Amino acid sequence: MKRYLHENKWEDIELYLKKSTTILLPVGSVEQHGKHLPLGTDSILAQDIALDVADKTGVLVASPLWYGWAPHHMAYPGTVTLRPETLTSVVEDVINSLIYHGFEKILIINGHREANLPPLRIALTRVRNNTGAFVGIADPFYINAVAGRELSDVDPGGIGHAEELETSVMYDRHGELCTPEAAVKNIPSDHNKYLQHDPHVLTDKILTASDVAHYREATNNIGVMGDSTTSDKEKGREYQERLTNNIAEFVKYLDDLEVEIRKKDIPL
Ligand SMILES: [Zn+2]
């Protein structure tokens, strides 16, 4: 059995469904990641996570979705964004197709923290209520929250975009695609105290939206928000190991979970 759905034959899938109805779906983004990381970082990381969990558990991995919702990153060339309703629709159709064939537990591996979450959660809410299937999102920031805090060496404001931990994993797994000497620190100090972007900073916050017209300025014409200079391979390896152990443990829980499918529809 191959780890990716699309690398198997239909008979392999029929056989797999006799022993498991769980499948992972990596979803990422193709968007600028500063001058030190490639555009595909979020998708590459989501796929790596899913394949590592497959190695640990034998779970099948659905063909990945490369594109996500990334409008503000359009300030830099190469970024591709879907409209949020497109992402919701694509995810709904993919999951409904999987459910039609007998999958009952679908876990999205989200490589693009925060921005992808609203459209993904709308898709999940619809699928869950229409079909009864278990649907969930494993997002590194949330499923590896403890390791994220323990391994981080950045100053307050250091968590943002193209920063420490995703950079560290990329250095460990895909060094040939990275340019460590171009890593930078960008922690803005002149913002209103309610506009702190770093989720690790415990403070009272107003939520706002990033604006493509001001995004280059906000990210110093480089594309980093936070600190990527404290990244290293070893940190990336430990972060990835703890992350994939957590998801593997949850996949084992899913294997024993009883789910009742109420309805199956072919997307039309
Ligand atoms: Zn990223």
CSV table of C-alpha atoms and ligand atoms in Angstrom, one decimal:
chain,number,residue,atom,x,y,z
A,1,MET,CA,0.0,0.0,0.0
A,2,LYS,CA,1.4,3.4,-1.0
A,3,ARG,CA,0.9,6.3,1.4
A,4,TYR,CA,-0.8,8.6,-1.1
A,5,LEU,CA,-4.3,7.8,-2.4
A,6,HIS,CA,-3.3,8.7,-6.0
A,7,GLU,CA,-0.3,6.3,-6.0
A,8,ASN,CA,-2.6,3.3,-5.3
A,9,LYS,CA,-5.0,1.3,-7.5
A,10,TRP,CA,-8.7,1.3,-6.8
A,11,GLU,CA,-8.5,-2.2,-5.5
A,12,ASP,CA,-6.0,-1.1,-2.9
A,13,ILE,CA,-8.5,1.5,-1.7
A,14,GLU,CA,-11.3,-1.1,-1.5
A,15,LEU,CA,-9.0,-3.3,0.6
A,16,TYR,CA,-7.9,-0.4,2.8
A,17,LEU,CA,-11.5,0.5,3.6
A,18,LYS,CA,-12.1,-2.9,5.0
A,19,LYS,CA,-9.6,-2.2,7.8
A,20,SER,CA,-9.8,1.6,8.2
A,21,THR,CA,-12.1,4.5,7.3
A,22,THR,CA,-9.6,7.2,8.3
A,23,ILE,CA,-7.8,9.4,5.8
A,24,LEU,CA,-5.6,12.5,6.1
A,25,LEU,CA,-6.0,15.5,3.7
A,26,PRO,CA,-3.0,17.9,3.5
A,27,VAL,CA,-4.0,21.5,2.7
A,28,GLY,CA,-1.4,24.3,2.3
A,29,SER,CA,-0.8,27.5,0.4
A,30,VAL,CA,1.6,28.8,-2.3
A,31,GLU,CA,2.6,32.2,-0.9
A,32,GLN,CA,5.7,34.3,-0.3
A,33,HIS,CA,7.8,33.2,2.7
A,34,GLY,CA,10.4,35.9,2.8
A,35,LYS,CA,13.8,35.6,1.1
A,36,HIS,CA,14.9,32.5,3.0
A,37,LEU,CA,12.0,30.0,2.3
A,38,PRO,CA,10.3,28.8,-0.9
A,39,LEU,CA,6.7,29.8,-1.9
A,40,GLY,CA,5.5,26.3,-1.3
A,41,THR,CA,6.5,26.1,2.3
A,42,ASP,CA,3.0,25.7,3.8
A,43,SER,CA,2.0,23.0,1.4
A,44,ILE,CA,5.4,21.1,1.5
A,45,LEU,CA,5.2,21.1,5.4
A,46,ALA,CA,1.5,19.9,5.4
A,47,GLN,CA,2.5,17.0,3.0
A,48,ASP,CA,5.5,16.1,5.1
A,49,ILE,CA,3.5,16.0,8.3
A,50,ALA,CA,0.8,13.7,6.6
A,51,LEU,CA,3.4,11.4,5.2
A,52,ASP,CA,5.3,11.1,8.5
A,53,VAL,CA,2.0,10.3,10.3
A,54,ALA,CA,1.3,7.7,7.6
A,55,ASP,CA,4.7,6.1,8.3
A,56,LYS,CA,3.8,6.0,12.0
A,57,THR,CA,0.3,4.6,11.7
A,58,GLY,CA,-0.3,3.2,8.2
A,59,VAL,CA,-3.1,5.8,7.6
A,60,LEU,CA,-3.8,6.7,4.0
A,61,VAL,CA,-3.1,10.3,2.7
A,62,ALA,CA,-5.5,11.9,0.2
A,63,SER,CA,-4.0,13.9,-2.7
A,64,PRO,CA,-2.9,17.2,-1.3
A,65,LEU,CA,-4.4,20.6,-2.0
A,66,TRP,CA,-1.6,23.0,-2.8
A,67,TYR,CA,-3.5,26.3,-2.8
A,68,GLY,CA,-5.1,28.2,0.1
A,69,TRP,CA,-6.5,31.6,1.0
A,70,ALA,CA,-3.6,34.1,1.1
A,71,PRO,CA,-4.8,37.5,-0.3
A,72,HIS,CA,-2.4,39.7,1.6
A,73,HIS,CA,0.6,37.8,0.4
A,74,MET,CA,-0.3,38.8,-3.2
A,75,ALA,CA,1.8,41.8,-2.3
A,76,TYR,CA,4.8,39.6,-3.4
A,77,PRO,CA,5.2,37.8,-6.8
A,78,GLY,CA,4.5,34.1,-7.1
A,79,THR,CA,1.7,34.0,-4.4
A,80,VAL,CA,-1.5,32.3,-5.6
A,81,THR,CA,-4.7,32.7,-3.7
A,82,LEU,CA,-8.1,31.0,-3.9
A,83,ARG,CA,-11.2,32.9,-2.9
A,84,PRO,CA,-12.3,31.6,0.5
A,85,GLU,CA,-15.5,30.2,-0.9
A,86,THR,CA,-13.5,28.4,-3.6
A,87,LEU,CA,-11.4,26.7,-0.9
A,88,THR,CA,-14.5,25.8,1.1
A,89,SER,CA,-16.1,24.3,-2.0
A,90,VAL,CA,-13.1,22.3,-3.1
A,91,VAL,CA,-12.6,20.9,0.4
A,92,GLU,CA,-16.3,20.0,0.7
A,93,ASP,CA,-16.3,18.3,-2.7
A,94,VAL,CA,-13.1,16.3,-1.9
A,95,ILE,CA,-14.3,15.2,1.5
A,96,ASN,CA,-17.8,14.3,0.1
A,97,SER,CA,-16.2,12.2,-2.6
A,98,LEU,CA,-14.1,10.4,0.1
A,99,ILE,CA,-17.2,9.8,2.2
A,100,TYR,CA,-19.1,8.4,-0.8
A,101,HIS,CA,-16.5,5.7,-1.1
A,102,GLY,CA,-16.7,4.7,2.6
A,103,PHE,CA,-14.3,7.0,4.4
A,104,GLU,CA,-15.9,8.1,7.7
A,105,LYS,CA,-13.1,10.0,9.5
A,106,ILE,CA,-11.3,12.8,7.6
A,107,LEU,CA,-8.5,14.8,9.3
A,108,ILE,CA,-7.2,17.9,7.4
A,109,ILE,CA,-3.5,18.7,7.9
A,110,ASN,CA,-3.4,22.5,7.6
A,111,GLY,CA,0.0,23.9,6.7
A,112,HIS,CA,-1.2,27.5,6.5
A,113,ARG,CA,-2.1,28.6,10.0
A,114,GLU,CA,-4.9,31.0,10.7
A,115,ALA,CA,-5.8,32.3,7.2
A,116,ASN,CA,-7.0,28.9,5.9
A,117,LEU,CA,-9.0,28.2,9.0
A,118,PRO,CA,-12.2,30.2,8.4
A,119,PRO,CA,-12.9,28.6,5.0
A,120,LEU,CA,-11.9,25.1,6.2
A,121,ARG,CA,-14.1,25.3,9.3
A,122,ILE,CA,-17.1,26.3,7.1
A,123,ALA,CA,-16.5,23.2,5.0
A,124,LEU,CA,-16.1,21.0,8.0
A,125,THR,CA,-19.3,22.3,9.6
A,126,ARG,CA,-21.3,21.6,6.5
A,127,VAL,CA,-19.9,18.1,6.0
A,128,ARG,CA,-20.3,17.2,9.6
A,129,ASN,CA,-23.9,18.3,9.7
A,130,ASN,CA,-24.8,16.9,6.3
A,131,THR,CA,-23.2,13.5,6.6
A,132,GLY,CA,-22.4,12.7,10.2
A,133,ALA,CA,-18.7,11.9,9.3
A,134,PHE,CA,-15.9,12.9,11.7
A,135,VAL,CA,-14.0,15.8,10.3
A,136,GLY,CA,-11.2,17.7,12.0
A,137,ILE,CA,-8.2,20.0,11.4
A,138,ALA,CA,-4.7,19.2,12.7
A,139,ASP,CA,-3.0,22.6,12.5
A,140,PRO,CA,0.6,22.6,13.8
A,141,PHE,CA,0.0,25.8,15.9
A,142,TYR,CA,-2.8,24.1,17.9
A,143,ILE,CA,-1.9,20.3,17.8
A,144,ASN,CA,1.7,21.1,18.8
A,145,ALA,CA,1.0,24.1,21.0
A,146,VAL,CA,3.0,22.8,23.9
A,147,ALA,CA,6.2,22.0,21.9
A,148,GLY,CA,5.7,25.3,20.0
A,149,ARG,CA,6.0,27.2,23.3
A,150,GLU,CA,8.8,25.0,24.7
A,151,LEU,CA,11.0,25.1,21.7
A,152,SER,CA,10.6,28.8,20.8
A,153,ASP,CA,13.4,31.2,21.5
A,154,VAL,CA,12.0,34.3,20.0
A,155,ASP,CA,11.2,37.6,21.7
A,156,PRO,CA,7.5,38.6,22.2
A,157,GLY,CA,6.2,39.5,18.7
A,158,GLY,CA,8.5,36.8,17.1
A,159,ILE,CA,5.7,34.5,16.0
A,160,GLY,CA,4.0,35.6,12.7
A,161,HIS,CA,4.9,34.6,9.2
A,162,ALA,CA,7.9,32.7,7.8
A,163,GLU,CA,9.3,32.6,11.3
A,164,GLU,CA,11.3,30.4,13.7
A,165,LEU,CA,9.5,27.0,13.7
A,166,GLU,CA,8.4,26.5,10.1
A,167,THR,CA,11.8,27.8,9.1
A,168,SER,CA,13.5,25.3,11.4
A,169,VAL,CA,11.5,22.4,9.9
A,170,MET,CA,12.3,23.5,6.4
A,171,TYR,CA,16.0,23.7,7.2
A,172,ASP,CA,15.9,20.2,8.5
A,173,ARG,CA,13.8,18.6,5.7
A,174,HIS,CA,14.3,20.8,2.6
A,175,GLY,CA,17.6,22.6,3.2
A,176,GLU,CA,18.2,22.7,-0.6
A,177,LEU,CA,15.2,25.0,-1.0
A,178,CYS,CA,16.3,27.4,1.7
A,179,THR,CA,18.6,30.4,2.0
A,180,PRO,CA,19.5,30.7,5.8
A,181,GLU,CA,21.7,33.8,5.3
A,182,ALA,CA,18.6,35.7,4.1
A,183,ALA,CA,16.7,35.0,7.4
A,184,VAL,CA,15.6,38.2,9.2
A,185,LYS,CA,13.9,39.5,12.3
A,186,ASN,CA,10.9,41.8,11.9
A,187,ILE,CA,9.2,42.7,15.1
A,188,PRO,CA,7.3,45.9,14.8
A,189,SER,CA,7.4,48.0,18.0
A,190,ASP,CA,5.3,51.0,16.9
A,191,HIS,CA,1.9,49.4,16.9
A,192,ASN,CA,-1.0,50.1,19.2
A,193,LYS,CA,-0.9,47.8,22.3
A,194,TYR,CA,-4.2,46.1,21.2
A,195,LEU,CA,-2.7,45.2,17.8
A,196,GLN,CA,-0.2,42.5,18.9
A,197,HIS,CA,0.0,39.9,16.2
A,198,ASP,CA,2.0,37.2,18.2
A,199,PRO,CA,-0.5,34.6,19.5
A,200,HIS,CA,2.0,33.6,22.2
A,201,VAL,CA,1.8,37.1,23.8
A,202,LEU,CA,-0.9,37.1,26.5
A,203,THR,CA,-2.5,40.5,26.1
A,204,ASP,CA,-5.9,42.0,25.2
A,205,LYS,CA,-6.3,42.2,21.4
A,206,ILE,CA,-8.3,43.6,18.6
A,207,LEU,CA,-8.6,41.4,15.5
A,208,THR,CA,-8.0,43.1,12.1
A,209,ALA,CA,-7.4,42.1,8.5
A,210,SER,CA,-4.1,42.4,6.6
A,211,ASP,CA,-4.2,44.7,3.6
A,212,VAL,CA,-2.3,43.9,0.5
A,213,ALA,CA,-1.6,47.6,-0.2
A,214,HIS,CA,0.4,47.9,3.1
A,215,TYR,CA,1.7,44.4,3.4
A,216,ARG,CA,5.1,45.0,1.8
A,217,GLU,CA,5.7,48.0,4.1
A,218,ALA,CA,4.6,46.0,7.2
A,219,THR,CA,7.0,43.2,6.3
A,220,ASN,CA,9.9,45.5,5.4
A,221,ASN,CA,9.8,44.6,1.7
A,222,ILE,CA,11.1,41.1,2.7
A,223,GLY,CA,7.9,39.2,3.7
A,224,VAL,CA,8.7,38.1,7.2
A,225,MET,CA,6.6,38.9,10.3
A,226,GLY,CA,8.4,37.8,13.4
A,227,ASP,CA,11.8,36.3,13.8
A,228,SER,CA,13.4,33.7,11.5
A,229,THR,CA,17.0,34.2,12.8
A,230,THR,CA,16.6,31.8,15.8
A,231,SER,CA,15.8,28.8,13.5
A,232,ASP,CA,17.9,25.7,13.4
A,233,LYS,CA,17.6,22.1,12.1
A,234,GLU,CA,17.6,20.4,15.5
A,235,LYS,CA,14.7,22.5,16.7
A,236,GLY,CA,12.9,21.7,13.5
A,237,ARG,CA,13.5,18.0,13.9
A,238,GLU,CA,12.2,17.9,17.5
A,239,TYR,CA,9.2,20.1,16.6
A,240,GLN,CA,8.2,17.8,13.7
A,241,GLU,CA,8.7,14.7,15.8
A,242,ARG,CA,6.4,15.9,18.6
A,243,LEU,CA,3.9,17.2,16.1
A,244,THR,CA,3.6,14.0,14.2
A,245,ASN,CA,3.5,11.9,17.4
A,246,ASN,CA,0.5,13.9,18.6
A,247,ILE,CA,-1.3,13.4,15.3
A,248,ALA,CA,-0.4,9.7,15.2
A,249,GLU,CA,-1.9,9.3,18.7
A,250,PHE,CA,-5.1,11.0,17.5
A,251,VAL,CA,-5.3,8.8,14.4
A,252,LYS,CA,-5.2,5.8,16.8
A,253,TYR,CA,-8.1,7.3,18.7
A,254,LEU,CA,-10.0,7.8,15.4
A,255,ASP,CA,-9.5,4.2,14.4
A,256,ASP,CA,-11.6,3.1,17.4
A,257,LEU,CA,-14.2,5.9,17.0
A,258,GLU,CA,-17.7,4.7,16.0
A,259,VAL,CA,-19.2,7.0,13.4
A,260,GLU,CA,-22.6,6.8,11.8
A,261,ILE,CA,-22.9,8.1,8.3
A,262,ARG,CA,-26.4,9.6,7.7
A,263,LYS,CA,-26.0,10.6,4.1
A,264,LYS,CA,-23.7,10.3,1.1
A,265,ASP,CA,-23.8,12.5,-1.9
A,266,ILE,CA,-21.7,12.8,-5.1
A,267,PRO,CA,-20.8,16.4,-5.6
A,268,LEU,CA,-22.9,17.6,-8.5
B,1,ZN,ZN,4.0,29.4,6.3
